[in-house]
Coordinates of C-alpha atoms and ligand atoms in Angstrom, one line a residue:
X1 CA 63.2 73.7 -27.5
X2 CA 64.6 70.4 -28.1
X3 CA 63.6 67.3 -30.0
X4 CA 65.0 64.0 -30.5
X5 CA 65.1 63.3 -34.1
X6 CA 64.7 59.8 -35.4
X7 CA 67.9 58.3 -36.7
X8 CA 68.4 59.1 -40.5
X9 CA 67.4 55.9 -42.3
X10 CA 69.1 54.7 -45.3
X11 CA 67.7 56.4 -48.5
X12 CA 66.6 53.2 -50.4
X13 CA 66.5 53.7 -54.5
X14 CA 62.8 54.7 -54.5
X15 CA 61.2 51.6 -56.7
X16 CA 60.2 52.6 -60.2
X17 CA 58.8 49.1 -61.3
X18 CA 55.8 49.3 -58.9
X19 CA 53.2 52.5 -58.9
X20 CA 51.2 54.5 -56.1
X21 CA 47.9 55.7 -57.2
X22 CA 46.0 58.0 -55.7
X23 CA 42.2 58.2 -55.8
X24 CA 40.4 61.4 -54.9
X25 CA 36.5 61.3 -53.8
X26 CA 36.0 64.9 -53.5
X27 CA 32.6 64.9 -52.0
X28 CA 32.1 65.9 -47.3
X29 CA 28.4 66.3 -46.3
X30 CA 29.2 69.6 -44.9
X31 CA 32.2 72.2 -45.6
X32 CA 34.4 72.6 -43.0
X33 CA 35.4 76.6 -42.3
X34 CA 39.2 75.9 -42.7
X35 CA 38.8 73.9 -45.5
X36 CA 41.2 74.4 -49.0
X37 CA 40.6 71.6 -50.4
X38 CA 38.6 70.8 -54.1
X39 CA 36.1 68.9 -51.9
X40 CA 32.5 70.2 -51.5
X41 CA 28.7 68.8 -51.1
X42 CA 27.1 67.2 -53.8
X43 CA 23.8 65.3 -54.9
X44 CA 23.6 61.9 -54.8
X45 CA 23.5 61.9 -58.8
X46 CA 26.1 64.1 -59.4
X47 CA 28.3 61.3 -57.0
X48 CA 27.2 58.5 -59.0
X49 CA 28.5 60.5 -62.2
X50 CA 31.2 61.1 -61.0
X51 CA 31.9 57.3 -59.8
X52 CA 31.4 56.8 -63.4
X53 CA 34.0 59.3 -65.0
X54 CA 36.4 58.0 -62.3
X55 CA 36.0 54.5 -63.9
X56 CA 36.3 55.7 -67.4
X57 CA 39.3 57.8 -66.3
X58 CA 41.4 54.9 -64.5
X59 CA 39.9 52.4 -67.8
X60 CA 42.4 55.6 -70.0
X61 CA 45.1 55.4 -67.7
X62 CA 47.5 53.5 -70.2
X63 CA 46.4 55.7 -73.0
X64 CA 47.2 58.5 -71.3
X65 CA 50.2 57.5 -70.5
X66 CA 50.9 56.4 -73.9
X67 CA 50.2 59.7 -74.9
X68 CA 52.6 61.7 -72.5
X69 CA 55.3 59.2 -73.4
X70 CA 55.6 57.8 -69.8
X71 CA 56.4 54.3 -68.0
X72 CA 52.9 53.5 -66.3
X73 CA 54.1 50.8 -64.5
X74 CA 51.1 48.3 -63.7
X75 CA 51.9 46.4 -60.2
X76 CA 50.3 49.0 -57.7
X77 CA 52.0 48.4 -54.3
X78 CA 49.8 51.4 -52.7
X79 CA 46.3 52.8 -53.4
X80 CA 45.2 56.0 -51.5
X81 CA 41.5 57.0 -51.2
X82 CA 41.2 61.0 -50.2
X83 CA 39.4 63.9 -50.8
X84 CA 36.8 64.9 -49.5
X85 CA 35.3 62.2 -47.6
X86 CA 35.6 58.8 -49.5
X87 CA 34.1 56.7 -46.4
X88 CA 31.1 58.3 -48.0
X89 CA 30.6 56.7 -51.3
X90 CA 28.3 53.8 -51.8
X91 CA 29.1 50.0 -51.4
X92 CA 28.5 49.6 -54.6
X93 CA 30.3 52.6 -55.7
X94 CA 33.8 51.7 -53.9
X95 CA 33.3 48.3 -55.5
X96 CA 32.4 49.8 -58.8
X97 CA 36.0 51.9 -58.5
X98 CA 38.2 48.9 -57.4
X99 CA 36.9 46.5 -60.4
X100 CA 37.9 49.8 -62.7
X101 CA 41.6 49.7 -60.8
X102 CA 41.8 45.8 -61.2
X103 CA 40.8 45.5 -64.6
X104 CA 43.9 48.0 -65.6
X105 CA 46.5 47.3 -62.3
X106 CA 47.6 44.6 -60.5
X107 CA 47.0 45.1 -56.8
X108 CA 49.9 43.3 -54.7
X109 CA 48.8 41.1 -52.5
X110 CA 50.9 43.4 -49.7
X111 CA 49.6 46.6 -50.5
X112 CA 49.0 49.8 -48.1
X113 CA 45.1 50.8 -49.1
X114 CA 44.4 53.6 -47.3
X115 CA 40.9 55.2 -46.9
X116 CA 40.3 58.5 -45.6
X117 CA 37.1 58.7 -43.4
X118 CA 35.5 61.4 -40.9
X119 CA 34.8 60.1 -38.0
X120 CA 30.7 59.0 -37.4
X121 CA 30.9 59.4 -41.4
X122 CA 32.1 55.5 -42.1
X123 CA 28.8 53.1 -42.1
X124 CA 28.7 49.3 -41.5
X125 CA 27.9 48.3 -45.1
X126 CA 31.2 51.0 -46.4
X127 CA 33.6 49.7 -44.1
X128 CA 32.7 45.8 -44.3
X129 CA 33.0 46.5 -48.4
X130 CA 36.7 48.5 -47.9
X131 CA 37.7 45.5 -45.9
X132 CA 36.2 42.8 -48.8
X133 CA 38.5 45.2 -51.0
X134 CA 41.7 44.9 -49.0
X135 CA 41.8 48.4 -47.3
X136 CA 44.1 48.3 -44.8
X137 CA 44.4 51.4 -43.1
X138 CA 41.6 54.2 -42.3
X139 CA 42.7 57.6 -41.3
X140 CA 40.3 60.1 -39.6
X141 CA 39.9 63.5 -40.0
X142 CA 39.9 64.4 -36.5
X143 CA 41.5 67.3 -36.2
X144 CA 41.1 68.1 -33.0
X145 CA 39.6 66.3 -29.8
X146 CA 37.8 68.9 -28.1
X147 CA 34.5 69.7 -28.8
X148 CA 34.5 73.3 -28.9
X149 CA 37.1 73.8 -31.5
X150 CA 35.4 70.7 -33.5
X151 CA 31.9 73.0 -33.4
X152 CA 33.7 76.1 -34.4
X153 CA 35.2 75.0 -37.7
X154 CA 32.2 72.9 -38.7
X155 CA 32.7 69.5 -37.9
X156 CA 29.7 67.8 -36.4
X157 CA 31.9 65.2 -34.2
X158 CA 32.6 65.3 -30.3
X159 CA 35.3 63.7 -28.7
X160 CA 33.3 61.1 -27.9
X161 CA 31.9 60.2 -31.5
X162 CA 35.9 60.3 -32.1
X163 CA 37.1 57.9 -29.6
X164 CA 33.8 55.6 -30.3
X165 CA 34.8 55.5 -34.0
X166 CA 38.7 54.9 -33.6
X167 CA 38.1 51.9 -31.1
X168 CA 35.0 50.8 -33.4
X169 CA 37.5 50.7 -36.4
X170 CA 40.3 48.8 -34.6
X171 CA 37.3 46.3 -33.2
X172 CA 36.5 45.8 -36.7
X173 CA 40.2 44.8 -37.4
X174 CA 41.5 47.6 -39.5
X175 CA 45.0 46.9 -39.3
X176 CA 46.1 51.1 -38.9
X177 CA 43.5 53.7 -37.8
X178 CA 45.7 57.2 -38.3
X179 CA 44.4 60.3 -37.7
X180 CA 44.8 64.2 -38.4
X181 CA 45.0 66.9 -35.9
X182 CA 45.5 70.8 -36.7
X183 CA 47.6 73.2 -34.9
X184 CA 46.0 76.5 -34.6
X185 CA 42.3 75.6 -34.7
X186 CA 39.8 78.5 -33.5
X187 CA 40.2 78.9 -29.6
X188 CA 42.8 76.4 -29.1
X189 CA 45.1 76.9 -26.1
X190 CA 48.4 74.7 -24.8
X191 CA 46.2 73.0 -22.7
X192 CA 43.7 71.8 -25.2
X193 CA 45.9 71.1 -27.4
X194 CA 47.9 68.9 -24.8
X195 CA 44.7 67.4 -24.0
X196 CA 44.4 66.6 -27.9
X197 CA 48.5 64.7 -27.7
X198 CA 46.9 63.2 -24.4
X199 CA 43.9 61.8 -26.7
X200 CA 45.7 60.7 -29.5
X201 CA 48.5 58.7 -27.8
X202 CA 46.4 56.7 -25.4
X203 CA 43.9 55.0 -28.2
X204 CA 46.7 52.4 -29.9
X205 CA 46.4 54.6 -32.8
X206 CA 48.8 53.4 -35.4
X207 CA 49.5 56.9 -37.4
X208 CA 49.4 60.7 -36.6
X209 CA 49.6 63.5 -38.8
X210 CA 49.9 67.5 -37.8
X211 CA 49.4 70.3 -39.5
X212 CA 49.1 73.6 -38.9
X213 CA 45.5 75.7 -40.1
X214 CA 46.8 77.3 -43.5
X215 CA 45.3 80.7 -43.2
X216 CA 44.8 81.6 -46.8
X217 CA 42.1 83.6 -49.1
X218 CA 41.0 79.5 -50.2
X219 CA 38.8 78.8 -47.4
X220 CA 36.1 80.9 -45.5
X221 CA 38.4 80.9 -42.5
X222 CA 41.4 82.0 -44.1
X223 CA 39.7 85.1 -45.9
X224 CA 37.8 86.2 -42.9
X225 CA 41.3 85.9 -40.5
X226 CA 43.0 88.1 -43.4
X227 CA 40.3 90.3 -43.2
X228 CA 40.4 90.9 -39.4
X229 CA 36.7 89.9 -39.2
X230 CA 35.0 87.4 -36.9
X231 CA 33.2 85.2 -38.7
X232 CA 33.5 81.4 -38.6
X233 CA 35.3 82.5 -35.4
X234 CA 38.2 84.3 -36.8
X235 CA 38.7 86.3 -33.8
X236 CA 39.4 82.6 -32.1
X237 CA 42.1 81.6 -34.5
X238 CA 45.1 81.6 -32.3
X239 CA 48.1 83.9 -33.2
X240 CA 51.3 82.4 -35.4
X241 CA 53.5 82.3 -32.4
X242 CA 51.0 80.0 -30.6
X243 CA 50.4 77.4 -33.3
X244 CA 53.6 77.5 -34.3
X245 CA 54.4 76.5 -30.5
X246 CA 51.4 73.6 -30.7
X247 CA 53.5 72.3 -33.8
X248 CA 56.6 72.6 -31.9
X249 CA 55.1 70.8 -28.6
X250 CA 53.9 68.1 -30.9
X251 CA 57.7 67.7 -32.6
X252 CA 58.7 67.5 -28.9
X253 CA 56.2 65.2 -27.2
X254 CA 55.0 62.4 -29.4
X255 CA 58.4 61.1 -30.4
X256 CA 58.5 60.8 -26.5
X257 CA 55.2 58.8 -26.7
X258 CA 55.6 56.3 -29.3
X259 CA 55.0 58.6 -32.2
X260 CA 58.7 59.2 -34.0
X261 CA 58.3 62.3 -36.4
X262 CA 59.5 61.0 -39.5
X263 CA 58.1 63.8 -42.1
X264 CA 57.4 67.7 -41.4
X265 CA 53.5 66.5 -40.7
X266 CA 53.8 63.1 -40.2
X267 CA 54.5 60.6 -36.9
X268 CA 54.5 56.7 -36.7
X269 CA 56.8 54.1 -35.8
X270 CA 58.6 53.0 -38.4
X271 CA 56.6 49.7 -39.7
X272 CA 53.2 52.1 -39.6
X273 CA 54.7 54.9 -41.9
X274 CA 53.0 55.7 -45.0
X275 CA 54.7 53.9 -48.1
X276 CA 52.1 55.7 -50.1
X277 CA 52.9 59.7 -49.1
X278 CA 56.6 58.3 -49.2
X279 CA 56.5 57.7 -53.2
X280 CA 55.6 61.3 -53.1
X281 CA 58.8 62.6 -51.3
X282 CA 61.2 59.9 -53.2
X283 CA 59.8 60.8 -56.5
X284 CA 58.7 57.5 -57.4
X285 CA 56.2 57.6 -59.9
X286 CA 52.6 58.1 -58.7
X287 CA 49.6 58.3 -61.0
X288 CA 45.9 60.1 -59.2
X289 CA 42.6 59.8 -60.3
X290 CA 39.6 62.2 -60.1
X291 CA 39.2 65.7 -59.3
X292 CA 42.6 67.5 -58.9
X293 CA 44.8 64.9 -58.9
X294 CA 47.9 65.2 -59.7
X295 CA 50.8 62.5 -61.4
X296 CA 54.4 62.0 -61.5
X297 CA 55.5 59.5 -64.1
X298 CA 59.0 58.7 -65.6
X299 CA 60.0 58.2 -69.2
X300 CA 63.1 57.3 -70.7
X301 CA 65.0 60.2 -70.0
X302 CA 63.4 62.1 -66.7
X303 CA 60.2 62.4 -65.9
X304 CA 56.5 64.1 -66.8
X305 CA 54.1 65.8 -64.2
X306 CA 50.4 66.6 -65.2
X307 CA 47.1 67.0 -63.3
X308 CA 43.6 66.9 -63.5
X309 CA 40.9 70.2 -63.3
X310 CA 39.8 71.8 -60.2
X311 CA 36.1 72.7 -61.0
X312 CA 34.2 69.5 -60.8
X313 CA 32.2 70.3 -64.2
X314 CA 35.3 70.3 -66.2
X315 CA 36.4 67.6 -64.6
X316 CA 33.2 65.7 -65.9
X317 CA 33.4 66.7 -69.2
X318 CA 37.2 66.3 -70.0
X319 CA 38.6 64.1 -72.4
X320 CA 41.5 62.8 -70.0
X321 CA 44.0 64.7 -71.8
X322 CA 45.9 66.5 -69.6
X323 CA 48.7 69.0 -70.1
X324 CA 52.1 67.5 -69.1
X325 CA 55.1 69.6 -67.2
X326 CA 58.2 68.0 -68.6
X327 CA 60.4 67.4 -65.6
X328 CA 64.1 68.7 -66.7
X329 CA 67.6 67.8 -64.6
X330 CA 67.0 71.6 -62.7
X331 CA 63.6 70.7 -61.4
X332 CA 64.2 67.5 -60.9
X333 CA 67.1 68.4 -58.4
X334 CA 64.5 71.2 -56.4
X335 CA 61.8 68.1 -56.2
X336 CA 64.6 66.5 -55.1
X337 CA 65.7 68.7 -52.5
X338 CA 62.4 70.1 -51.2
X339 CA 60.6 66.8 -51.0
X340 CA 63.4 64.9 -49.4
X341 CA 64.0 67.5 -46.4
X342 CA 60.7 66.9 -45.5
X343 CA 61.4 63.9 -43.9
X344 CA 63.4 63.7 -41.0
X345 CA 66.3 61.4 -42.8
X346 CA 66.9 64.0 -45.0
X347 CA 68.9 63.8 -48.1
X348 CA 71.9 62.3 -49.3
X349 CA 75.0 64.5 -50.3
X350 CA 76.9 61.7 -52.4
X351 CA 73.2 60.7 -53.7
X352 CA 72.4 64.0 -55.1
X353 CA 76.6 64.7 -56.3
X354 CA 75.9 60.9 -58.4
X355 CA 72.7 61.9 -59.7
X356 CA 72.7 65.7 -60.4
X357 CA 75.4 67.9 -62.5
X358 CA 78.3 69.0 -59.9
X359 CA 77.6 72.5 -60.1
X360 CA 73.7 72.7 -59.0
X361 CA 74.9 70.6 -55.9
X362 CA 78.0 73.0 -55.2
X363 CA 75.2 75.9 -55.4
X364 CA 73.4 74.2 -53.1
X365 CA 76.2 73.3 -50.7
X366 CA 77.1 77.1 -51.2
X367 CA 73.6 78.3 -49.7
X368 CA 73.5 75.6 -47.1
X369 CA 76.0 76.7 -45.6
X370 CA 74.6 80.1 -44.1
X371 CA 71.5 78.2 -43.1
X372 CA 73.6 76.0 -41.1
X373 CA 74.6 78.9 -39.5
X374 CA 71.1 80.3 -39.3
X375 CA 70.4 76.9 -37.4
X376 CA 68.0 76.0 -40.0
X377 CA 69.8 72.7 -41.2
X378 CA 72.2 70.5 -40.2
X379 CA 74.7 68.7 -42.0
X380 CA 75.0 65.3 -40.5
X381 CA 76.8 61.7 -41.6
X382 CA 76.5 63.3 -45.3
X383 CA 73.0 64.5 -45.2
X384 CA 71.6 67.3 -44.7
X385 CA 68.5 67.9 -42.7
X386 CA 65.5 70.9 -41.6
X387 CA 66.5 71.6 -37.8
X388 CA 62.7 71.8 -35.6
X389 CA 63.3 75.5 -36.7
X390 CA 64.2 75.2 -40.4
X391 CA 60.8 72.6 -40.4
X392 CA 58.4 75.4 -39.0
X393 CA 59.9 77.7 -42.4
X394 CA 60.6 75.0 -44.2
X395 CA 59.5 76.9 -47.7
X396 CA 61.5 79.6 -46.8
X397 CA 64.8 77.2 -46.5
X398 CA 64.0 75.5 -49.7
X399 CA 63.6 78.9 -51.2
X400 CA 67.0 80.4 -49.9
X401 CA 68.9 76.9 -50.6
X402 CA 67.9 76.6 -53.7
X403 CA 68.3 80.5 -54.8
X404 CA 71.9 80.2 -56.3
X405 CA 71.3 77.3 -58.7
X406 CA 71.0 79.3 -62.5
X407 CA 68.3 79.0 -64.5
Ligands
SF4_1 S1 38.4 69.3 -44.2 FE1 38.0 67.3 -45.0 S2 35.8 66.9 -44.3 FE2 36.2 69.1 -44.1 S3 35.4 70.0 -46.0 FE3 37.7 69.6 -46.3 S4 37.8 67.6 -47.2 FE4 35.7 67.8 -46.4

């Protein structure tokens, strides 16, 4: 099949002198089947705890940095709320959080906020206080517009309460209302998944992001697929070929209908794409907040990864010392690689030969090679980028390109 890729856009030096933070709220009022995520169900109490760790947590962010021996640069220029479901905090709690951020960051005036919300799960009071706050852009957890597959994975919204909520949003003024969609969802077929493209491109959404159902022993929907049973409606979960052809329609249509694809997941035009998520591919430093976050932050010499606990009562009693994973010149140049080729523009050739000792980029060039062959890359105007093909394997192609360079 073919697609029309974007053209490559210059690779801008990814700013180090402003920072991306990431916030995680991992609380959802119910667990959806598919689900992966640290994200779960939680008293009101144990919420309001946790609001308050969060603060403490962001209050230690320059310690902490001072600590690992990192830059933590203090001009924020994007702030990302996910989880979970942070539409679902308190007013007073999402105020509470961006005092916290403002007492220890300056906010640009220009800054992406983003929210993550589910849809019917965003109320008057939360959404009038994100806008006081300067949030900007609200993506919702769709996943899927047809009600069946909605029921089957445990989400309580129709395509109704979907459509309702994204024109409700935009009413309200939120500048970009995104939203998620999943390839592969219990008894999903071409044609409702067409009817899901149909949705999404005729509602002035600003943002879209696909991803294919992980099928993995981390959710209830994973194990039971592996284990050839039928609950949570295993027995519906489409086979590989056919979500991997959803993923592939999607590649194909939406460029065709406003949506460019500009990242293995994601699709916008380019003044709606997310700065935030793109600080993660560019490896520019990024510091998160809460339960499982992770950070990326540079020091003099290269550059220092750590994240926070998984288990929410570890998370509330740590000390904010987390342990760091020094970033050397070899796993700097895989980051490099494998978070690059996720977006469409690829990476740069003479980038990567000025930045990264000649021979882990003649190893490379070595490897890429056969998978140009393979069809899985191209080589194009001095970058190299994932072919529709190479994207659908993509780990597999960072894997083989990246297999020669020693140890
Ligand atoms: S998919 Fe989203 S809403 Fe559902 S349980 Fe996971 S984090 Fe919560």
């Amino acid at each position: 099949m073919g697609v029309s890729e974007p053209k490559a856009l210059p690779l801008e030096s990814s700013s180090d002198s402003t920072l991306g933070v990431y916030v995680s709220v991992p609380f959802c009022r119910a667990k959806c089947s598919f689900c992966n995520f640290a994200s779960g169900v939680s008293s009101p109490a144990a919420i309001a705890a946790y609001v308050s760790t969060l603060c403490a947590e962001i209050d230690a962010a320059s310690a902490t940095a001072e600590r690992l021996n990192a830059k933590l640069p203090h001009i924020v220029d994007t702030l990302y709320f996910g989880g979970g479901t942070p539409s679902l905090l308190e007013p007073t709690q999402l105020r509470s959080i961006f005092a916290a951020l403002r007492r220890n960051f300056q906010i640009t005036s220009d800054a992406e906020i983003t929210l993550e919300a589910a849809p019917g799960q965003i109320a008057d009071a939360v959404l009038a206080e994100a806008q006081l706050q300067g949030v900007n852009r609200i993506s919702l957890g769709v996943q899927s517009f047809v009600d069946r597959e909605c029921a089957a994975v445990g989400r309580s919204h129709t395509e109704r309460d979907c459509i309702r909520e994204i024109l409700r949003l935009q009413a309200a003024g939120v500048a970009d209302v995104g939203a998620d969609l999943i390839a592969g969802l219990p008894y999903q077929t071409t044609a409702s998944w067409q009817h899901s493209l149909d949705v999404t491109t005729s509602i002035g959404l600003a943002h879209l992001s696909v991803y294919m159902l992980e099928v993995d022993e981390d959710s209830r929907l994973g194990r039971e697929v592996i284990a050839g049973d039928q609950r949570f409606h295993a027995h519906g979960v489409p086979a590989d070929e056919s979500s991997a052809e959803f993923y592939e329609t999607a590649c194909a249509w939406l460029p065709q209908h406003g949506f460019p694809q500009y990242e293995i997941s994601n699709f916008a035009p380019t003044a709606r794409r997310s700065r935030h998520n793109r600080k993660y591919w560019m490896r520019a430093p990024y510091i998160g907040f809460g339960l499982d976050a992770h950070s990326m932050l540079l020091r003099a010499n290269g550059a220092v990864r750590f994240a926070n606990p998984e288990e929410l009562a570890q998370y509330a009693v740590q000390e904010f010392h987390p342990a760091p994973v020094d970033i050397a010149a070899r796993e700097a140049f895989e980051e490099t690689i494998f978070l690059g080729l996720r977006m469409n523009e690829g990476v740069s050739l003479s980038q990567l030969r000025r930045q990264f000792p000649c021979e882990f980029v003649a190893a490379m060039e070595v490897a890429a090679i056969e998978l140009i062959s393979d069809g899985l890359i191209i080589a194009e105007d001095g970058r190299l980028q994932l072919t529709l093909h190479g994207r659908l394997i993509s780990n597999d192609v960072f894997t083989n390109l990246l297999m020669g360079i020693a140890a």
